[in-house]
mmCIF file of C-alpha atoms in Angstrom:
data_model
loop_
_atom_site.group_PDB
_atom_site.id
_atom_site.type_symbol
_atom_site.label_atom_id
_atom_site.label_comp_id
_atom_site.label_asym_id
_atom_site.label_seq_id
_atom_site.Cartn_x
_atom_site.Cartn_y
_atom_site.Cartn_z
ATOM 1 C CA UNK A 174 -69.607 38.181 -14.114
ATOM 2 C CA UNK A 175 -67.932 34.925 -13.173
ATOM 3 C CA UNK A 176 -64.705 35.237 -11.200
ATOM 4 C CA UNK A 177 -61.808 34.748 -13.565
ATOM 5 C CA UNK A 178 -59.211 32.125 -12.726
ATOM 6 C CA UNK A 179 -55.550 32.573 -13.589
ATOM 7 C CA UNK A 180 -53.214 29.613 -13.425
ATOM 8 C CA UNK A 181 -49.513 30.020 -12.768
ATOM 9 C CA UNK A 182 -47.140 27.656 -14.483
ATOM 10 C CA UNK A 183 -46.620 25.819 -11.224
ATOM 11 C CA UNK A 184 -50.325 25.470 -10.588
ATOM 12 C CA UNK A 185 -50.950 24.333 -14.132
ATOM 13 C CA UNK A 186 -48.193 21.740 -13.860
ATOM 14 C CA UNK A 187 -49.832 20.527 -10.674
ATOM 15 C CA UNK A 188 -53.169 20.173 -12.416
ATOM 16 C CA UNK A 189 -51.615 18.059 -15.144
ATOM 17 C CA UNK A 190 -49.756 15.947 -12.619
ATOM 18 C CA UNK A 191 -52.959 15.214 -10.737
ATOM 19 C CA UNK A 192 -54.882 14.599 -13.920
ATOM 20 C CA UNK A 193 -57.912 16.458 -12.527
ATOM 21 C CA UNK A 194 -59.881 19.645 -13.160
ATOM 22 C CA UNK A 195 -58.485 20.194 -16.663
ATOM 23 C CA UNK A 196 -57.704 17.437 -19.183
ATOM 24 C CA UNK A 197 -54.204 17.302 -20.639
ATOM 25 C CA UNK A 198 -55.648 17.539 -24.136
ATOM 26 C CA UNK A 199 -58.865 19.112 -25.350
ATOM 27 C CA UNK A 200 -60.282 18.772 -28.835
ATOM 28 C CA UNK A 201 -61.784 22.274 -28.645
ATOM 29 C CA UNK A 202 -59.436 24.398 -26.575
ATOM 30 C CA UNK A 203 -58.689 28.116 -26.843
ATOM 31 C CA UNK A 204 -55.680 29.370 -24.886
ATOM 32 C CA UNK A 205 -55.904 32.903 -23.485
ATOM 33 C CA UNK A 206 -52.565 34.395 -22.426
ATOM 34 C CA UNK A 207 -52.345 37.891 -20.937
ATOM 35 C CA UNK A 208 -50.320 39.957 -18.485
ATOM 36 C CA UNK A 209 -51.156 39.666 -14.776
ATOM 37 C CA UNK A 210 -54.751 40.204 -13.718
ATOM 38 C CA UNK A 211 -53.909 42.464 -10.801
ATOM 39 C CA UNK A 212 -54.160 45.137 -13.498
ATOM 40 C CA UNK A 213 -57.928 45.458 -14.110
ATOM 41 C CA UNK A 214 -57.411 46.110 -17.826
ATOM 42 C CA UNK A 215 -55.757 42.735 -18.387
ATOM 43 C CA UNK A 216 -58.293 41.019 -16.151
ATOM 44 C CA UNK A 217 -61.130 42.524 -18.215
ATOM 45 C CA UNK A 218 -59.701 41.341 -21.526
ATOM 46 C CA UNK A 219 -59.080 37.842 -20.145
ATOM 47 C CA UNK A 220 -62.646 37.683 -18.835
ATOM 48 C CA UNK A 221 -64.021 38.975 -22.133
ATOM 49 C CA UNK A 222 -62.136 36.343 -24.115
ATOM 50 C CA UNK A 223 -63.083 33.534 -21.737
ATOM 51 C CA UNK A 224 -66.767 34.500 -21.707
ATOM 52 C CA UNK A 225 -66.968 34.587 -25.513
ATOM 53 C CA UNK A 226 -64.996 31.346 -25.942
ATOM 54 C CA UNK A 227 -67.264 29.454 -23.542
ATOM 55 C CA UNK A 228 -70.326 30.980 -25.196
ATOM 56 C CA UNK A 229 -69.079 29.520 -28.492
ATOM 57 C CA UNK A 230 -68.570 26.092 -26.919
ATOM 58 C CA UNK A 231 -64.807 26.004 -26.343
ATOM 59 C CA UNK A 232 -62.811 24.791 -23.385
ATOM 60 C CA UNK A 233 -60.550 27.526 -22.037
ATOM 61 C CA UNK A 234 -57.015 27.626 -20.701
ATOM 62 C CA UNK A 235 -56.487 31.117 -19.251
ATOM 63 C CA UNK A 236 -53.018 31.947 -17.937
ATOM 64 C CA UNK A 237 -50.789 34.946 -17.267
ATOM 65 C CA UNK A 238 -47.233 35.518 -18.507
ATOM 66 C CA UNK A 239 -46.637 38.402 -16.045
ATOM 67 C CA UNK A 240 -44.809 40.351 -18.786
ATOM 68 C CA UNK A 241 -42.064 37.722 -18.787
ATOM 69 C CA UNK A 242 -41.185 36.712 -22.353
ATOM 70 C CA UNK A 243 -39.631 33.418 -21.221
ATOM 71 C CA UNK A 244 -42.727 32.478 -19.261
ATOM 72 C CA UNK A 245 -44.846 33.474 -22.262
ATOM 73 C CA UNK A 246 -42.829 31.118 -24.467
ATOM 74 C CA UNK A 247 -43.367 28.282 -21.999
ATOM 75 C CA UNK A 248 -47.103 28.965 -21.892
ATOM 76 C CA UNK A 249 -47.295 28.930 -25.688
ATOM 77 C CA UNK A 250 -45.429 25.606 -25.645
ATOM 78 C CA UNK A 251 -48.066 24.371 -23.199
ATOM 79 C CA UNK A 252 -50.844 25.520 -25.542
ATOM 80 C CA UNK A 253 -49.142 23.673 -28.404
ATOM 81 C CA UNK A 254 -48.795 20.551 -26.273
ATOM 82 C CA UNK A 255 -52.448 20.759 -25.288
ATOM 83 C CA UNK A 256 -53.476 20.902 -28.946
ATOM 84 C CA UNK A 257 -55.129 24.323 -28.657
ATOM 85 C CA UNK A 258 -57.223 25.390 -31.636
ATOM 86 C CA UNK A 259 -56.151 29.015 -31.239
ATOM 87 C CA UNK A 260 -54.235 31.368 -28.959
ATOM 88 C CA UNK A 261 -55.578 34.740 -27.821
ATOM 89 C CA UNK A 262 -52.553 36.746 -26.712
ATOM 90 C CA UNK A 263 -51.784 40.098 -25.108
ATOM 91 C CA UNK A 264 -48.063 39.737 -25.536
ATOM 92 C CA UNK A 265 -44.996 40.181 -23.349
ATOM 93 C CA UNK A 266 -42.947 42.266 -25.780
ATOM 94 C CA UNK A 267 -43.195 43.303 -29.425
ATOM 95 C CA UNK A 268 -39.880 41.720 -30.435
ATOM 96 C CA UNK A 269 -39.653 38.853 -27.944
ATOM 97 C CA UNK A 270 -43.052 37.457 -28.948
ATOM 98 C CA UNK A 271 -42.477 36.854 -32.654
ATOM 99 C CA UNK A 272 -40.533 33.589 -32.348
ATOM 100 C CA UNK A 273 -43.071 32.100 -29.928
ATOM 101 C CA UNK A 274 -46.136 32.779 -32.063
ATOM 102 C CA UNK A 275 -44.254 31.624 -35.168
ATOM 103 C CA UNK A 276 -43.612 28.342 -33.373
ATOM 104 C CA UNK A 277 -47.340 28.066 -32.706
ATOM 105 C CA UNK A 278 -48.123 28.869 -36.341
ATOM 106 C CA UNK A 279 -45.686 26.192 -37.509
ATOM 107 C CA UNK A 280 -47.532 23.755 -35.218
ATOM 108 C CA UNK A 281 -50.809 24.671 -36.915
ATOM 109 C CA UNK A 282 -52.101 26.884 -34.110
ATOM 110 C CA UNK A 283 -53.145 30.424 -35.117
ATOM 111 C CA UNK A 284 -52.571 33.400 -32.826
ATOM 112 C CA UNK A 285 -54.902 36.366 -32.413
ATOM 113 C CA UNK A 286 -53.234 39.318 -30.717
ATOM 114 C CA UNK A 287 -55.021 41.914 -28.614
ATOM 115 C CA UNK A 288 -53.974 45.236 -27.062
ATOM 116 C CA UNK A 289 -50.274 45.031 -27.987
ATOM 117 C CA UNK A 290 -49.006 44.527 -31.504
ATOM 118 C CA UNK A 291 -45.782 42.935 -32.663
ATOM 119 C CA UNK A 292 -43.316 44.358 -35.152
ATOM 120 C CA UNK A 293 -43.728 41.583 -37.708
ATOM 121 C CA UNK A 294 -46.726 40.820 -39.899
ATOM 122 C CA UNK A 295 -47.738 37.395 -41.150
ATOM 123 C CA UNK A 296 -47.094 35.379 -37.980
ATOM 124 C CA UNK A 297 -50.413 36.225 -36.302
ATOM 125 C CA UNK A 298 -53.785 35.960 -38.019
ATOM 126 C CA UNK A 299 -54.947 39.241 -36.528
ATOM 127 C CA UNK A 300 -53.704 42.030 -34.292
ATOM 128 C CA UNK A 301 -56.572 43.943 -32.711
ATOM 129 C CA UNK A 302 -55.337 46.993 -30.855
ATOM 130 C CA UNK A 303 -56.690 50.243 -29.543
ATOM 131 C CA UNK A 304 -55.911 53.277 -31.654
ATOM 132 C CA UNK A 305 -53.392 54.373 -29.061
ATOM 133 C CA UNK A 306 -52.202 57.406 -30.990
ATOM 134 C CA UNK A 307 -55.745 58.698 -31.517
ATOM 135 C CA UNK A 308 -56.554 58.010 -27.867
ATOM 136 C CA UNK A 309 -53.422 59.757 -26.641
ATOM 137 C CA UNK A 310 -54.293 62.819 -28.690
ATOM 138 C CA UNK A 311 -57.764 62.856 -27.119
ATOM 139 C CA UNK A 312 -56.238 62.676 -23.652
ATOM 140 C CA UNK A 313 -53.587 65.284 -24.404
ATOM 141 C CA UNK A 314 -56.125 67.706 -25.852
ATOM 142 C CA UNK A 315 -58.200 67.443 -22.678
ATOM 143 C CA UNK A 316 -55.059 67.782 -20.543
ATOM 144 C CA UNK A 317 -54.083 70.995 -22.339
ATOM 145 C CA UNK A 318 -57.595 72.361 -21.786
ATOM 146 C CA UNK A 319 -57.603 71.429 -18.083
ATOM 147 C CA UNK A 320 -54.161 72.998 -17.632
ATOM 148 C CA UNK A 321 -55.275 76.249 -19.252
ATOM 149 C CA UNK A 322 -52.507 75.789 -21.866
ATOM 150 C CA UNK A 323 -49.755 76.567 -19.350
ATOM 151 C CA UNK A 324 -47.859 75.201 -16.372
ATOM 152 C CA UNK A 325 -45.284 72.607 -15.344
ATOM 153 C CA UNK A 326 -46.203 68.996 -15.874
ATOM 154 C CA UNK A 327 -44.912 65.443 -15.386
ATOM 155 C CA UNK A 328 -45.307 62.469 -17.720
ATOM 156 C CA UNK A 329 -45.400 58.896 -16.425
ATOM 157 C CA UNK A 330 -44.517 56.427 -19.186
ATOM 158 C CA UNK A 331 -45.323 52.730 -19.376
ATOM 159 C CA UNK A 332 -43.019 49.749 -19.809
ATOM 160 C CA UNK A 333 -40.332 50.673 -22.316
ATOM 161 C CA UNK A 334 -40.473 47.305 -24.124
ATOM 162 C CA UNK A 335 -44.197 47.832 -24.789
ATOM 163 C CA UNK A 336 -44.913 49.479 -28.139
ATOM 164 C CA UNK A 337 -48.036 51.106 -26.702
ATOM 165 C CA UNK A 338 -45.990 53.098 -24.195
ATOM 166 C CA UNK A 339 -44.051 54.827 -26.974
ATOM 167 C CA UNK A 340 -47.111 55.385 -29.170
ATOM 168 C CA UNK A 341 -49.065 57.016 -26.342
ATOM 169 C CA UNK A 342 -46.159 59.224 -25.345
ATOM 170 C CA UNK A 343 -45.743 60.355 -28.948
ATOM 171 C CA UNK A 344 -49.457 61.097 -29.208
ATOM 172 C CA UNK A 345 -49.293 63.162 -26.043
ATOM 173 C CA UNK A 346 -46.321 65.182 -27.210
ATOM 174 C CA UNK A 347 -47.646 65.791 -30.705
ATOM 175 C CA UNK A 348 -50.401 67.802 -29.001
ATOM 176 C CA UNK A 349 -48.773 69.207 -25.853
ATOM 177 C CA UNK A 350 -45.569 70.352 -27.563
ATOM 178 C CA UNK A 351 -47.591 72.863 -29.589
ATOM 179 C CA UNK A 352 -48.121 74.834 -26.371
ATOM 180 C CA UNK A 353 -44.839 76.533 -25.369
ATOM 181 C CA UNK A 354 -46.159 77.550 -21.939
ATOM 182 C CA UNK A 355 -46.591 73.887 -20.965
ATOM 183 C CA UNK A 356 -43.227 72.811 -19.537
ATOM 184 C CA UNK A 357 -42.204 69.181 -19.040
ATOM 185 C CA UNK A 358 -40.218 68.998 -15.790
ATOM 186 C CA UNK A 359 -39.990 65.195 -15.546
ATOM 187 C CA UNK A 360 -40.631 62.164 -17.733
ATOM 188 C CA UNK A 361 -40.124 58.766 -16.126
ATOM 189 C CA UNK A 362 -41.215 55.177 -16.696
ATOM 190 C CA UNK A 363 -43.249 53.594 -13.913
ATOM 191 C CA UNK A 364 -43.649 50.331 -15.897
ATOM 192 C CA UNK A 365 -47.477 50.401 -15.810
ATOM 193 C CA UNK A 366 -47.269 49.886 -11.997
ATOM 194 C CA UNK A 367 -49.349 51.725 -9.386
ATOM 195 C CA UNK A 368 -46.793 51.087 -6.640
ATOM 196 C CA UNK A 369 -43.913 52.284 -8.792
ATOM 197 C CA UNK A 370 -45.870 55.327 -9.921
ATOM 198 C CA UNK A 371 -46.543 56.270 -6.303
ATOM 199 C CA UNK A 372 -42.837 56.047 -5.492
ATOM 200 C CA UNK A 373 -41.772 57.916 -8.624
ATOM 201 C CA UNK A 374 -44.348 60.628 -8.009
ATOM 202 C CA UNK A 375 -43.106 61.146 -4.451
ATOM 203 C CA UNK A 376 -39.552 61.611 -5.707
ATOM 204 C CA UNK A 377 -40.542 63.872 -8.601
ATOM 205 C CA UNK A 378 -42.664 66.031 -6.311
ATOM 206 C CA UNK A 379 -39.785 66.548 -3.907
ATOM 207 C CA UNK A 380 -37.543 67.724 -6.751
ATOM 208 C CA UNK A 381 -40.286 69.696 -8.539
ATOM 209 C CA UNK A 382 -42.814 70.978 -5.999
ATOM 210 C CA UNK A 383 -44.184 73.540 -8.453
ATOM 211 C CA UNK A 384 -46.053 71.182 -10.760
ATOM 212 C CA UNK A 385 -49.588 71.680 -12.002
ATOM 213 C CA UNK A 386 -50.244 68.491 -13.973
ATOM 214 C CA UNK A 387 -49.484 64.801 -14.514
ATOM 215 C CA UNK A 388 -50.279 62.917 -17.708
ATOM 216 C CA UNK A 389 -49.988 59.160 -17.403
ATOM 217 C CA UNK A 390 -49.549 56.359 -19.924
ATOM 218 C CA UNK A 391 -52.179 54.242 -18.141
ATOM 219 C CA UNK A 392 -54.765 54.397 -15.395
ATOM 220 C CA UNK A 393 -52.830 52.201 -12.981
ATOM 221 C CA UNK A 394 -49.944 54.679 -12.906
ATOM 222 C CA UNK A 395 -52.426 57.561 -12.720
ATOM 223 C CA UNK A 396 -53.903 55.989 -9.573
ATOM 224 C CA UNK A 397 -50.425 55.765 -8.050
ATOM 225 C CA UNK A 398 -49.730 59.383 -8.942
ATOM 226 C CA UNK A 399 -52.981 60.746 -7.507
ATOM 227 C CA UNK A 400 -52.422 58.788 -4.283
ATOM 228 C CA UNK A 401 -48.940 60.285 -3.861
ATOM 229 C CA UNK A 402 -50.214 63.779 -4.644
ATOM 230 C CA UNK A 403 -53.088 63.481 -2.193
ATOM 231 C CA UNK A 404 -50.744 62.160 0.493
ATOM 232 C CA UNK A 405 -48.668 65.304 -0.029
ATOM 233 C CA UNK A 406 -51.729 67.510 0.209
ATOM 234 C CA UNK A 407 -51.572 68.411 -3.493
ATOM 235 C CA UNK A 408 -55.207 68.093 -4.528
ATOM 236 C CA UNK A 409 -54.709 70.978 -6.963
ATOM 237 C CA UNK A 410 -52.653 68.951 -9.489
ATOM 238 C CA UNK A 411 -54.420 67.891 -12.708
ATOM 239 C CA UNK A 412 -54.046 64.148 -13.421
ATOM 240 C CA UNK A 413 -55.114 62.461 -16.681
ATOM 241 C CA UNK A 414 -54.872 58.715 -17.332
ATOM 242 C CA UNK A 415 -55.408 56.217 -20.129
ATOM 243 C CA UNK A 416 -57.420 52.933 -20.177
ATOM 244 C CA UNK A 417 -60.876 53.607 -18.751
ATOM 245 C CA UNK A 418 -60.731 51.538 -15.559
ATOM 246 C CA UNK A 419 -63.458 51.456 -12.938
ATOM 247 C CA UNK A 420 -60.954 52.744 -10.364
ATOM 248 C CA UNK A 421 -60.300 55.878 -12.379
ATOM 249 C CA UNK A 422 -64.006 56.226 -13.155
ATOM 250 C CA UNK A 423 -64.662 56.349 -9.415
ATOM 251 C CA UNK A 424 -61.788 58.814 -8.913
ATOM 252 C CA UNK A 425 -63.206 61.099 -11.614
ATOM 253 C CA UNK A 426 -66.651 60.977 -10.017
ATOM 254 C CA UNK A 427 -65.076 61.845 -6.645
ATOM 255 C CA UNK A 428 -63.181 64.819 -8.088
ATOM 256 C CA UNK A 429 -59.715 63.252 -8.072
ATOM 257 C CA UNK A 430 -58.374 62.276 -11.497
ATOM 258 C CA UNK A 431 -59.845 64.604 -14.100
ATOM 259 C CA UNK A 432 -60.016 62.464 -17.245
ATOM 260 C CA UNK A 433 -58.957 59.226 -18.904
ATOM 261 C CA UNK A 434 -59.181 57.584 -22.305
ATOM 262 C CA UNK A 435 -61.251 54.425 -22.705
ATOM 263 C CA UNK A 436 -59.763 51.633 -24.748
ATOM 264 C CA UNK A 437 -62.287 48.811 -25.230
ATOM 265 C CA UNK A 438 -60.423 45.888 -23.643
ATOM 266 C CA UNK A 439 -63.441 43.633 -23.218
ATOM 267 C CA UNK A 440 -64.718 44.220 -26.766
ATOM 268 C CA UNK A 441 -61.262 43.680 -28.295
ATOM 269 C CA UNK A 442 -60.885 40.328 -26.577
ATOM 270 C CA UNK A 443 -64.341 39.182 -27.614
ATOM 271 C CA UNK A 444 -63.708 40.212 -31.229
ATOM 272 C CA UNK A 445 -60.452 38.227 -31.214
ATOM 273 C CA UNK A 446 -62.287 35.092 -30.064
ATOM 274 C CA UNK A 447 -64.996 35.618 -32.685
ATOM 275 C CA UNK A 448 -62.311 35.872 -35.375
ATOM 276 C CA UNK A 449 -60.558 32.801 -33.978
ATOM 277 C CA UNK A 450 -63.821 30.844 -34.106
ATOM 278 C CA UNK A 451 -64.357 31.814 -37.753
ATOM 279 C CA UNK A 452 -60.786 30.839 -38.607
ATOM 280 C CA UNK A 453 -61.027 27.490 -36.801
ATOM 281 C CA UNK A 454 -64.254 26.604 -38.612
ATOM 282 C CA UNK A 455 -63.657 28.013 -42.101
ATOM 283 C CA UNK A 456 -60.040 29.251 -42.278
ATOM 284 C CA UNK A 457 -61.526 32.687 -42.928
ATOM 285 C CA UNK A 458 -59.081 35.370 -41.828
ATOM 286 C CA UNK A 459 -59.999 39.047 -41.412
ATOM 287 C CA UNK A 460 -59.279 41.253 -44.427
ATOM 288 C CA UNK A 461 -56.687 43.220 -42.478
ATOM 289 C CA UNK A 462 -54.284 41.666 -39.994
ATOM 290 C CA UNK A 463 -53.828 44.891 -38.023
ATOM 291 C CA UNK A 464 -57.113 46.365 -36.844
ATOM 292 C CA UNK A 465 -57.507 49.578 -34.848
ATOM 293 C CA UNK A 466 -60.373 50.303 -32.462
ATOM 294 C CA UNK A 467 -60.851 53.988 -31.632
ATOM 295 C CA UNK A 468 -60.703 55.219 -28.046
ATOM 296 C CA UNK A 469 -63.192 57.479 -26.212
ATOM 297 C CA UNK A 470 -62.470 60.394 -23.869
ATOM 298 C CA UNK A 471 -63.880 59.907 -20.366
ATOM 299 C CA UNK A 472 -64.568 62.953 -18.182
ATOM 300 C CA UNK A 473 -67.004 63.817 -15.443
ATOM 301 C CA UNK A 474 -69.691 64.127 -18.128
ATOM 302 C CA UNK A 475 -69.726 60.431 -19.082
ATOM 303 C CA UNK A 476 -67.830 58.646 -16.295
ATOM 304 C CA UNK A 477 -71.115 57.388 -14.856
ATOM 305 C CA UNK A 478 -71.675 55.330 -18.014
ATOM 306 C CA UNK A 479 -68.311 53.539 -17.767
ATOM 307 C CA UNK A 480 -68.307 49.940 -16.588
ATOM 308 C CA UNK A 481 -65.490 47.388 -16.999
ATOM 309 C CA UNK A 482 -63.802 49.127 -19.943
ATOM 310 C CA UNK A 483 -67.030 49.708 -21.840
ATOM 311 C CA UNK A 484 -69.594 52.499 -22.061
ATOM 312 C CA UNK A 485 -73.160 51.562 -21.187
ATOM 313 C CA UNK A 486 -76.225 53.259 -22.625
#
């Protein structure tokens, strides 16, 4: 797969100033805006969208907002100024995003959201998201089984402004809370960050050495947690993640993390571009604005089939 290029605002401004590499205006441009690509999930969805857009004959502007709503707004202004035909967006906040995509809509540029939804309908043409609640229940059910329905556990929660963080946590608890012998001893946000999860896990472990499990809102935090646990010599602690990254796949195969939940990042992004292409050409919108894609449990039984947020045959 071609190496994906992310442009910062500064770099993009430099490109425009030089007048090279990327034209200031493209008649057939799709803008792809996601969180930072140091998270493999966001990198995969950006690559999926870019691959499909180029396959369909579009020029591509692919940039990252780094979960900064102000930067996202500036990037959407850039897409408007460039005359983009459509925007593919994994947004920087359910509430903070609405005004920016409404501005794009008012400028005649449709938005197609992936991964994270917003709290308002009618401003985006489509919102394609993983069925986070269903996926969380899959992960929680496996976690309960691995824990033997008892023990002390920790929950690492994602970024609080991200709707998905709350939905996954609710899905976890709607399963786990039915088991009175499973005791939550800590619940903390690590903001989807591996580094922060490592630090938080170190602190939690010092205060609660008698833990048997960790359930994480994403794979990146799960990787931070397992690293901290292994550094402390705690290879006995059950860790379950959410996303389906290659890093966690490899950890599962090596006997580290026990399970994760695959959400189809690459497929979501490609579907969004396909819907954008149809809308650009015919104004045909999907029947439903909000579309859910079910998640799949990944364990040692099927981890070998996982590649870049998709299951192979």
